[in-house]
Tab-separated table of C-alpha atoms and ligand atoms in Angstrom:
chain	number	residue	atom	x	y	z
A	1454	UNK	CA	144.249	-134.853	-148.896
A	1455	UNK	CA	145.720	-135.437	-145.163
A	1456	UNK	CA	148.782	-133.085	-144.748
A	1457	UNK	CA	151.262	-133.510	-141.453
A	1458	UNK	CA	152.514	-130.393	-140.308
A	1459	UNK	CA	156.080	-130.968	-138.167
A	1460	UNK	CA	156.595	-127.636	-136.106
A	1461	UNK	CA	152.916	-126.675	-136.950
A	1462	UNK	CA	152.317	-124.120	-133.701
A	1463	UNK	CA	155.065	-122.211	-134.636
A	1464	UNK	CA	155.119	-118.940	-136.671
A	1465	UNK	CA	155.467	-120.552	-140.091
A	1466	UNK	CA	153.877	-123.647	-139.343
A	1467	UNK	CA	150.739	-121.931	-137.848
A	1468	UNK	CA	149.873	-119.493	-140.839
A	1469	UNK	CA	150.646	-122.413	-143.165
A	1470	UNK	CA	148.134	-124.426	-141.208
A	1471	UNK	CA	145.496	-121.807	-141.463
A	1472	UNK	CA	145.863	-121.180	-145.671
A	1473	UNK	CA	145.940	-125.292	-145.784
A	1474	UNK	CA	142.855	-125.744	-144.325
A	1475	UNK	CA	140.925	-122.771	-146.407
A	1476	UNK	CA	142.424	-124.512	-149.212
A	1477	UNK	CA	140.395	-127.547	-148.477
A	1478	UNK	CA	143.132	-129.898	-146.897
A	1479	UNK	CA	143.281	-131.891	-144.361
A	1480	UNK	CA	145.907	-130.968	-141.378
A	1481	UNK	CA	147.300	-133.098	-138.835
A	1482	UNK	CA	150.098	-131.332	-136.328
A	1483	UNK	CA	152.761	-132.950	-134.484
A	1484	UNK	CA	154.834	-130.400	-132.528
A	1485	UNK	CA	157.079	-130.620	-128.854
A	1486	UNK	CA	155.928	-127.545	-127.960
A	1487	UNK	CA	159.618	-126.194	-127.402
A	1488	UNK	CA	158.842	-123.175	-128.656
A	1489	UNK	CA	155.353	-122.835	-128.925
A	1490	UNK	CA	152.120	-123.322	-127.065
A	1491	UNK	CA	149.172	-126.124	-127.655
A	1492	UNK	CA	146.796	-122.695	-127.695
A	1493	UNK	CA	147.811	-122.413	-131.238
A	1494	UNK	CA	145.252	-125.104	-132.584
A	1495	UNK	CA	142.462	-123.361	-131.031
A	1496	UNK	CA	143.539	-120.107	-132.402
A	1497	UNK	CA	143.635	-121.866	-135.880
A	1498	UNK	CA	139.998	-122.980	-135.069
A	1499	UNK	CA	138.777	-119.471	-134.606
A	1500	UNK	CA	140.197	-118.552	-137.936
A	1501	UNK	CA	139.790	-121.261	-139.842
A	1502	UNK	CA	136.436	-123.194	-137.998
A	1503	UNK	CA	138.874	-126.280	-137.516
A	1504	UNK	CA	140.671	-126.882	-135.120
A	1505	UNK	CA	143.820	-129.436	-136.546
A	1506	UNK	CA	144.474	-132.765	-134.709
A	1507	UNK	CA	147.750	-131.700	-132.440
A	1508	UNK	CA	150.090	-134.554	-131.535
A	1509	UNK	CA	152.759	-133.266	-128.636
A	1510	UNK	CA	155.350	-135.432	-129.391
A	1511	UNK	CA	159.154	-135.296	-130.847
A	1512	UNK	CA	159.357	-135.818	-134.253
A	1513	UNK	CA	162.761	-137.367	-133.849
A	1514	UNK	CA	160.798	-140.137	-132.211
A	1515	UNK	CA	159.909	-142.877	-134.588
A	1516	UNK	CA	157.556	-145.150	-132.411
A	1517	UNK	CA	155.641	-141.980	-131.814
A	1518	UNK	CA	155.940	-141.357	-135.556
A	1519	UNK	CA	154.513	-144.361	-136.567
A	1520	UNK	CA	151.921	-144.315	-134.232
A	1521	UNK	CA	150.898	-141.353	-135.898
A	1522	UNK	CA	151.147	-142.702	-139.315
A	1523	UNK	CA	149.032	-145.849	-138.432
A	1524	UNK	CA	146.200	-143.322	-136.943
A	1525	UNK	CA	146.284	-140.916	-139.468
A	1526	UNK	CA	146.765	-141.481	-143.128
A	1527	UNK	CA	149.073	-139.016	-143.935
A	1528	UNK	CA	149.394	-138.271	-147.737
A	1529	UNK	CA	152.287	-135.575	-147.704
A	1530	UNK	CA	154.359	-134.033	-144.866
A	1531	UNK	CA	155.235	-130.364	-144.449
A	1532	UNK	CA	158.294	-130.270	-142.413
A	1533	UNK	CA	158.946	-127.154	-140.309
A	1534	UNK	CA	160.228	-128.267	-136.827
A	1535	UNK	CA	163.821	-127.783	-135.591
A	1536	UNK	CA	166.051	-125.043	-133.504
A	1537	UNK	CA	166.124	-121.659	-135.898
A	1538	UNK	CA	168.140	-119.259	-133.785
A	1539	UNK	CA	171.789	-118.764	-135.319
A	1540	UNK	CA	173.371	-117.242	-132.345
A	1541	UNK	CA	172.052	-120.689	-130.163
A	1542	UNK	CA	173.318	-122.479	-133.436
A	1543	UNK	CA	177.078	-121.164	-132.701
A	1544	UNK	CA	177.123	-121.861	-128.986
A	1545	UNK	CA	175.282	-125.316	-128.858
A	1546	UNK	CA	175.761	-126.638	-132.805
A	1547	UNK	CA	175.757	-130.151	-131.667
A	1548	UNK	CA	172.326	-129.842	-130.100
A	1549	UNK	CA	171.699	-128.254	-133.728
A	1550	UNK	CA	172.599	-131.195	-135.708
A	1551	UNK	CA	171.308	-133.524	-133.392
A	1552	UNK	CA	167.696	-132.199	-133.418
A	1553	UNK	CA	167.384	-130.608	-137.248
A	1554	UNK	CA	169.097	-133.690	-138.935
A	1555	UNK	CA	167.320	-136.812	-136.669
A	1556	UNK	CA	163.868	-135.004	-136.871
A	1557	UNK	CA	164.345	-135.014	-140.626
A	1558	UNK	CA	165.858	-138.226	-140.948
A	1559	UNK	CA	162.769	-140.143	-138.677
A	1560	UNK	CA	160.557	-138.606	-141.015
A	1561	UNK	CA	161.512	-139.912	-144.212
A	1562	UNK	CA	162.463	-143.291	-142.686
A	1563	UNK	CA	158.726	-143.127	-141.085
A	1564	UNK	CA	156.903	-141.873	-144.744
A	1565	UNK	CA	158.881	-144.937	-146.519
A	1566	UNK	CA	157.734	-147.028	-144.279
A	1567	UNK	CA	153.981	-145.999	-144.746
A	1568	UNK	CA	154.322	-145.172	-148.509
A	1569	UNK	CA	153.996	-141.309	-147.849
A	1570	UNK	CA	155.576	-139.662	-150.853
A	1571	UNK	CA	155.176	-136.221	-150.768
A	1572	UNK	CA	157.566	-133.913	-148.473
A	1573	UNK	CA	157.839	-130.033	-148.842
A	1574	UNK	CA	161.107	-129.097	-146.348
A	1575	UNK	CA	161.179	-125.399	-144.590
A	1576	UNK	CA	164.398	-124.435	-145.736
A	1577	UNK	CA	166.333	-121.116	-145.422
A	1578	UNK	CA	167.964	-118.262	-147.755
A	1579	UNK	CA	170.353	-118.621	-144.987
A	1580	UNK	CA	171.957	-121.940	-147.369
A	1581	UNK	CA	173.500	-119.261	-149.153
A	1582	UNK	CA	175.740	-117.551	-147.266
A	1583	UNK	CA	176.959	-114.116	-148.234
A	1584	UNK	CA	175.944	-113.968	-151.327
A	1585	UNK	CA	178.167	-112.093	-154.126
A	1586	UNK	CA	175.548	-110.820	-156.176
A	1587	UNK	CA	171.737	-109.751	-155.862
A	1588	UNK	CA	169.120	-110.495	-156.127
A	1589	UNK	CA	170.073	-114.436	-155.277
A	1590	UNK	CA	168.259	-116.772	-157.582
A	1591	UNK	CA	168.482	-120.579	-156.858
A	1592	UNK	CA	171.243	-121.194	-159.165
A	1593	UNK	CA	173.557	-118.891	-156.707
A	1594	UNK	CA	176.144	-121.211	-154.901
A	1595	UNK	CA	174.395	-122.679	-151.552
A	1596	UNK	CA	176.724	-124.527	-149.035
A	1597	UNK	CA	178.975	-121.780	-147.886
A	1598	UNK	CA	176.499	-121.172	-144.412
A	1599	UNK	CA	177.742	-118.169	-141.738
A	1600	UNK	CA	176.476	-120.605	-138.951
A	1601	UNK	CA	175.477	-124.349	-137.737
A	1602	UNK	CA	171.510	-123.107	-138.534
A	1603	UNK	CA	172.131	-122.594	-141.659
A	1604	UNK	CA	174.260	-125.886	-142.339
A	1605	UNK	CA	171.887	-128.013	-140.803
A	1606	UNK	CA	169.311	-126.302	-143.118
A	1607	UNK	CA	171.789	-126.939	-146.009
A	1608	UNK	CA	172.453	-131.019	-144.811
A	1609	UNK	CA	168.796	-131.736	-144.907
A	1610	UNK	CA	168.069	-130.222	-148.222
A	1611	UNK	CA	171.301	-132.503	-149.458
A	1612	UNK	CA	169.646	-135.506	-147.785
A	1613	UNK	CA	166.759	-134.813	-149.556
A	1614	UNK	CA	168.406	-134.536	-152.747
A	1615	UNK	CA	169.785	-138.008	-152.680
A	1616	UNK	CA	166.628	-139.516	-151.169
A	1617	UNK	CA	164.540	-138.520	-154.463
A	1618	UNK	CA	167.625	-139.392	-156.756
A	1619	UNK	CA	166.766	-142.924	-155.392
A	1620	UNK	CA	163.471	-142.686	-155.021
A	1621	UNK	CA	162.285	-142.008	-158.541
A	1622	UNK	CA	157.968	-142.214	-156.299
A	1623	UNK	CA	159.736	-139.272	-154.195
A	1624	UNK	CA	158.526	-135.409	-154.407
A	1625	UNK	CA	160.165	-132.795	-152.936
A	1626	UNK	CA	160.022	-128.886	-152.557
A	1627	UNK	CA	163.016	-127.028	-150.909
A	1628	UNK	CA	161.443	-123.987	-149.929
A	1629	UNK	CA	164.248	-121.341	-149.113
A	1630	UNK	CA	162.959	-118.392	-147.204
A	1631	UNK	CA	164.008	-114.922	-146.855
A	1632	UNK	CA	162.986	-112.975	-143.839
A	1633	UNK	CA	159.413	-113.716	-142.709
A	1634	UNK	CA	157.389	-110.932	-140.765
A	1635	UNK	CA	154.113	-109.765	-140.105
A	1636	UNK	CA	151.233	-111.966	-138.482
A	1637	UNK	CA	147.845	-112.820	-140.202
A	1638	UNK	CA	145.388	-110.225	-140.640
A	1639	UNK	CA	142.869	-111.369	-137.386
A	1640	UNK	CA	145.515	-110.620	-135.370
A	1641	UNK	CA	145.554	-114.242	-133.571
A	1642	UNK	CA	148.444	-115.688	-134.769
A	1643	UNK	CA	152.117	-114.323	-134.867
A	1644	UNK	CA	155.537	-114.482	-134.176
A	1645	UNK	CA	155.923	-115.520	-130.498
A	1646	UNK	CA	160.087	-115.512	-129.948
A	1647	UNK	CA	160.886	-117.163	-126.096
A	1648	UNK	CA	162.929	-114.583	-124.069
A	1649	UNK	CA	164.660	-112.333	-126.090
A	1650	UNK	CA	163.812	-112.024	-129.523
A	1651	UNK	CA	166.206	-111.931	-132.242
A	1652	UNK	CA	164.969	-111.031	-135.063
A	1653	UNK	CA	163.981	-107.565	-136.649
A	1654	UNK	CA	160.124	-107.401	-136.525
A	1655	UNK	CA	159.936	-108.937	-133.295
A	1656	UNK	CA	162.228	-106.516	-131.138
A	1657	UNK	CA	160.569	-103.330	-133.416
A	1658	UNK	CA	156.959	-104.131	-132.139
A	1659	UNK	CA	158.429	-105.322	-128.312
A	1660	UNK	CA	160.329	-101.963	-128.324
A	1661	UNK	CA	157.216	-100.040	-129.749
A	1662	UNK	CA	154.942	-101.684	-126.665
A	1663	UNK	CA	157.735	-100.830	-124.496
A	1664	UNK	CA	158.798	-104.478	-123.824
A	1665	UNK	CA	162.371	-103.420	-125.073
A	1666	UNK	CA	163.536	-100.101	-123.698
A	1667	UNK	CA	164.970	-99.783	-127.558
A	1668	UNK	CA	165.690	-101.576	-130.709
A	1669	UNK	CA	169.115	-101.985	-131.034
A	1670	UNK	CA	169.965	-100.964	-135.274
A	1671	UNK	CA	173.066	-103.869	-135.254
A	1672	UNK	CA	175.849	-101.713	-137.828
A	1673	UNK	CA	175.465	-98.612	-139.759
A	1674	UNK	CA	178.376	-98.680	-141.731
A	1675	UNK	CA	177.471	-101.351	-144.236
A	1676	UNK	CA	177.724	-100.886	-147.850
A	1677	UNK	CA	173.899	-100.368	-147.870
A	1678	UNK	CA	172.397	-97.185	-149.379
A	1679	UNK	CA	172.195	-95.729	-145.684
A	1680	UNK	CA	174.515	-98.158	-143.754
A	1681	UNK	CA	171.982	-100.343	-142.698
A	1682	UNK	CA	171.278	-104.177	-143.199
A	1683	UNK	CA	169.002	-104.640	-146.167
A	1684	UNK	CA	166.734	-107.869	-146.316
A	1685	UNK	CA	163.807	-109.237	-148.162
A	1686	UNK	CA	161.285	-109.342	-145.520
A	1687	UNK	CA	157.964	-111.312	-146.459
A	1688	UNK	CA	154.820	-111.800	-145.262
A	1689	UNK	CA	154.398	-114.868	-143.299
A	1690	UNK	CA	151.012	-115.096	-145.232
A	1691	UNK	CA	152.073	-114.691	-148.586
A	1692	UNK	CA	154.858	-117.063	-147.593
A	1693	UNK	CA	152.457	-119.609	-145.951
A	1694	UNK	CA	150.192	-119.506	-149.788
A	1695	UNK	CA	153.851	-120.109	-150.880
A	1696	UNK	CA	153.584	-123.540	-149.669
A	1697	UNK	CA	149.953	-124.201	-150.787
A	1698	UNK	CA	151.852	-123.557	-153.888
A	1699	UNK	CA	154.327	-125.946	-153.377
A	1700	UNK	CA	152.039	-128.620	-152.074
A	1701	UNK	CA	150.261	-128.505	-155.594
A	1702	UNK	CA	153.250	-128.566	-157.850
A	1703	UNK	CA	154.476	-131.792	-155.561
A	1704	UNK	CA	151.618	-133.363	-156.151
A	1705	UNK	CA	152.142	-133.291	-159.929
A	1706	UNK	CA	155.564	-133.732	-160.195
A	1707	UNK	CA	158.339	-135.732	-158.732
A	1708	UNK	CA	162.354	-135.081	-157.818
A	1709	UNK	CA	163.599	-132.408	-155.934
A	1710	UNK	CA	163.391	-128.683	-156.290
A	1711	UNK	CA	164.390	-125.498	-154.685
A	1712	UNK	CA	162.688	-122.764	-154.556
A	1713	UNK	CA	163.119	-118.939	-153.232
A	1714	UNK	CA	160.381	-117.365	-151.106
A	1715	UNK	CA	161.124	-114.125	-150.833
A	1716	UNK	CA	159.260	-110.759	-152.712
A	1717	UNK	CA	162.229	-109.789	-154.232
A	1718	UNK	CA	162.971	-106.537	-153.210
A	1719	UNK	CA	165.237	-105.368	-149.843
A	1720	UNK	CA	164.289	-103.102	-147.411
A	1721	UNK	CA	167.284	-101.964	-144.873
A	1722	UNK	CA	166.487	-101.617	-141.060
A	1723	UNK	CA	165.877	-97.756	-141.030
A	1724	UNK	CA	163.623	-98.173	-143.737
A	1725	UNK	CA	161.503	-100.946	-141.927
A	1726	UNK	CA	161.268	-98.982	-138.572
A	1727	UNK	CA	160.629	-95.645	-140.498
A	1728	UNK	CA	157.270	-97.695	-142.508
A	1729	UNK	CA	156.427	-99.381	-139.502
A	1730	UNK	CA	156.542	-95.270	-137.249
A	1731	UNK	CA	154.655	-94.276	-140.624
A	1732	UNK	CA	151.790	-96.949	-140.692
A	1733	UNK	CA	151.186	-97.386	-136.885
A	1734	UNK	CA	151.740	-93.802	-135.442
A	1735	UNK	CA	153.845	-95.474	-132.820
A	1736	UNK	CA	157.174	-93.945	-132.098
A	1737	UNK	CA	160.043	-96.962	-131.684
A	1738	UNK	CA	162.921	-95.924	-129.425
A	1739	UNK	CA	166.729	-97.135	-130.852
A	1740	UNK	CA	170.023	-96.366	-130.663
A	1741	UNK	CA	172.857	-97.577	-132.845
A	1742	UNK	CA	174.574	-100.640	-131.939
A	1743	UNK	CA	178.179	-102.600	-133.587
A	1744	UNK	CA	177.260	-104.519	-136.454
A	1745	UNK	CA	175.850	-107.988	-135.053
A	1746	UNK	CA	178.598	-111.017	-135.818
A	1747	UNK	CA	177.388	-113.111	-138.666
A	1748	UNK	CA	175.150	-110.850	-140.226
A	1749	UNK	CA	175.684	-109.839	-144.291
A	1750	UNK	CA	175.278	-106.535	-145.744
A	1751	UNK	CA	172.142	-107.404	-148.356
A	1752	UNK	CA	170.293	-110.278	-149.246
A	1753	UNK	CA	167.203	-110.443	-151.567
A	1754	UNK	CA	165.268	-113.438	-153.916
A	1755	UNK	CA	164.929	-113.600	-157.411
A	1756	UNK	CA	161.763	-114.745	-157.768
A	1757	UNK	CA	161.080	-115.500	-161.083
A	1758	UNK	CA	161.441	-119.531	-160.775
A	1759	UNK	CA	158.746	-119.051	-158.194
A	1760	UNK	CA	156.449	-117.709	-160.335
A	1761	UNK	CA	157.252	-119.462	-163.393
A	1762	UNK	CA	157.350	-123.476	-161.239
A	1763	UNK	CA	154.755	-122.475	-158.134
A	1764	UNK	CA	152.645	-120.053	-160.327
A	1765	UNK	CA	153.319	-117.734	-156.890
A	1766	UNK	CA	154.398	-114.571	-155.848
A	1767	UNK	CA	154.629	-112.412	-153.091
A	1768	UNK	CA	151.193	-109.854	-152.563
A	1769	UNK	CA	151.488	-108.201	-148.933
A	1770	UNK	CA	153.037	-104.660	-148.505
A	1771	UNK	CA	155.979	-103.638	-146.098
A	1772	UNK	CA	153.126	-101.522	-144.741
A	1773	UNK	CA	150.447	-104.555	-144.246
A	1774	UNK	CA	153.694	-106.144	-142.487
A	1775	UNK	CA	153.982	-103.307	-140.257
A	1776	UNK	CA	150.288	-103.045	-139.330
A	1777	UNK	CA	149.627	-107.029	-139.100
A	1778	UNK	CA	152.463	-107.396	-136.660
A	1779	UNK	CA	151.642	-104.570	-134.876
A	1780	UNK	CA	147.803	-105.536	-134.642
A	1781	UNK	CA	149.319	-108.989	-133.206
A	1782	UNK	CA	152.189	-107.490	-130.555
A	1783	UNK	CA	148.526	-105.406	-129.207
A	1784	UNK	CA	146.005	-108.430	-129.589
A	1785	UNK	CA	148.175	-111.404	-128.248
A	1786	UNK	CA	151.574	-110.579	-128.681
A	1787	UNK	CA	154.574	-111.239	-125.823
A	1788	UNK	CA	153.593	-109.388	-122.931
A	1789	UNK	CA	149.795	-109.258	-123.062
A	1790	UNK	CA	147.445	-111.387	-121.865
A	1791	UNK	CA	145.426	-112.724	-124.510
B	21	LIG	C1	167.422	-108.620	-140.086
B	21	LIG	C2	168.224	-107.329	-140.106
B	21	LIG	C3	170.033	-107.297	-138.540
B	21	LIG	C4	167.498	-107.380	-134.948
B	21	LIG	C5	167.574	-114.659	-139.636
B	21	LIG	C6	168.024	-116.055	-139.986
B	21	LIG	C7	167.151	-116.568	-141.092
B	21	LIG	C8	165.715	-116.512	-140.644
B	21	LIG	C9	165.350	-115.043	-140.418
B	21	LIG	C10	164.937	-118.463	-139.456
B	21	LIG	C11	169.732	-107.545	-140.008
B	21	LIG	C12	168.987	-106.251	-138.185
B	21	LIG	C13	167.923	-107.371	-136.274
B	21	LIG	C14	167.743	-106.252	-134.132
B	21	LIG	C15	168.811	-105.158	-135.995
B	21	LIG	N1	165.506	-117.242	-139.451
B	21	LIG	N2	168.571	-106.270	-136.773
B	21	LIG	N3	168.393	-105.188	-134.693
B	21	LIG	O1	169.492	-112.275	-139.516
B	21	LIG	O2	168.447	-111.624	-141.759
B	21	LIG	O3	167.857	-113.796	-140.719
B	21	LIG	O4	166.204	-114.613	-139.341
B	21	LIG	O5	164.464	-119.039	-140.389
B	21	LIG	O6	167.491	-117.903	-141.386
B	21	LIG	O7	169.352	-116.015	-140.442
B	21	LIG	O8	167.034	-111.691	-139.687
B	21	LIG	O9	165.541	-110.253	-138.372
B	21	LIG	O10	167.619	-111.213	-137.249
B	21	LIG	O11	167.864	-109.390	-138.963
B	21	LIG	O12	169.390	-104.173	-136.456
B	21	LIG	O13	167.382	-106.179	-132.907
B	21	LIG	O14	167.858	-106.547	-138.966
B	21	LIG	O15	171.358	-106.801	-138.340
B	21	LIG	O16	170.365	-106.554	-140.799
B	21	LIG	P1	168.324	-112.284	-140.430
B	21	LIG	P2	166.981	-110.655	-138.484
């Protein structure tokens, strides 16, 4: 079974391409390379002994699309490319909508057209909002986004909807994620932010390596057990199986469902940089900062849909977390010269 991978050098994308191809499919990438590097593939080959067909090209592009789909027959689509930074998302949000909604839009004109029916959509926990209860199953309200991210994330999974309500040949798997982290275990493949990173893993191991002079801890007055931001973090391996997963169920089944992908617990950001101090040995410099605008207080998954639709859940430790992205920030991570 041929499998095209939008976004497919990119953290997700690249760990989803490597569990894919153990599995026994076939994967095809087609990526632009905005935030990631063609090096990728080859790094995927060294893990995995094949190296994936890469097509540089935007997926917003349908004549490159189709040329694409008349090389390669593609028999489902994982879609992970588009802009995921949610501070970029308030400053440029039409360059947000633009890119997130036309990529996704190309694609499912391009499948029609070629008769591709099966399309699993990297979605975000971020469709939620600010949740007022935890743990969030996929029942809680979704809609009520902090940010243009997380609408465009919530615009294409309502595209979706209505493109399998009229497509009764249609499968689709909404796969909302919570906080992915870590890197895979051989330490060539991870998280590569451009410039600055963002988000929590990142700018603990860039501190750790000195990169950062500190880690900024964004609020510690939250109504958090001890004031800091609490998250389900998961690893980006156990999240890439989670789409394995997700590729089998769509295989069998047809509509549209969402799905969490998340391990169901929260850990808050003192708790993260105190197991990641505990399993390296490395000391990470930080300083208390004013609570970050847009972020919540807690967010978690319930995870038992998950289990009981995917027949999935979550393996890796906060500790493996800690040690695979650390092992990756050393190996190949920003800063080094791999
Ligand atoms: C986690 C916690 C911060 C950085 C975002 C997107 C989500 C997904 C994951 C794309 C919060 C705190 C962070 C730092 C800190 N992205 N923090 N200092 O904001 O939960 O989710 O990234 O798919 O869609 O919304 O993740 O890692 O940025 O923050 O204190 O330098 O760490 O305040 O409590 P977030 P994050």
């Amino acid at each position: 079974m041929s499998v095209l991978l939008t976004g497919g050098t990119g953290f997700v994308g690249s760990h989803t391409a490597v569990e894919l191809i153990n599995a026994g499919y076939d994967v095809v990438i087609a990526d632009n390379l905005s935030n990631s590097s063609a090096d990728v593939v080859d790094r995927i080959g060294r893990i995995t002994g094949v190296v994936p067909p890469l097509y540089v090209i935007d997926v917003a592009d349908k004549t490159a699309l189709n040329k694409l789909f008349d090389e390669r027959s593609i028999d489902a689509v994982i879609h992970f490319a588009g802009y995921k930074a949610v501070g970029e998302s308030v400053a440029r949000p039409l360059m947000y909508y633009r890119n997130n909604l036309d990529t996704a839009l190309s694609l499912l004109e391009t499948m029609e057209e070629h008769g591709t029916r099966i399309f699993v959509f990297s979605s975000s926990a971020t469709v939620y909002g600010d949740p007022e209860t935890v743990p969030i199953d996929e029942s809680s309200p979704a809609g009520s986004c902090s940010n243009p991210y997380g609408r465009t994330k919530y615009f294409v999974e309502k595209i979706l909807s209505d493109a399998a309500a009229a497509d009764p040949d249609l499968s689709v798997v909404l796969l909302r994620y919570f906080n992915p982290i870590g890197a895979h275990e051989s330490g060539l493949i991870g998280e590569l932010p451009s410039g600055i990173p963002n988000n929590l893993m990142a700018c603990i191991t860039q501190a750790a390596a000195g990169i950062l002079e500190q880690l900024s801890i964004y609020g510690a007055d939250y109504p958090t057990p001890d004031g800091t931001g609490v998250r389900d973090y998961i690893h980006v391996s156990d999240l890439a199986a989670g789409h394995v997963a997700a590729l089998r169920y769509a295989q069998d089944h047809k509509g549209c469902e969402a799905v969490n992908l998340g391990a169901g617990r929260g850990f808050s950001v003192l708790e993260v940089v105190r197991a990641f101090e505990e399993t390296t040995g490395v000391h990470v410099p930080r300083r208390f900062a004013p609570r970050r605008a847009g972020d919540i207080a807690m967010c978690y998954a319930g995870t038992e849909k998950a289990l009981k639709v995917l027949g999935w859940r979550a393996e890796k430790s906060l500790e493996d977390m800690c040690r695979d992205a650390w092992r990756w920030q050393r190996n190949c991570g920003p800063g080094t010269d791999p």
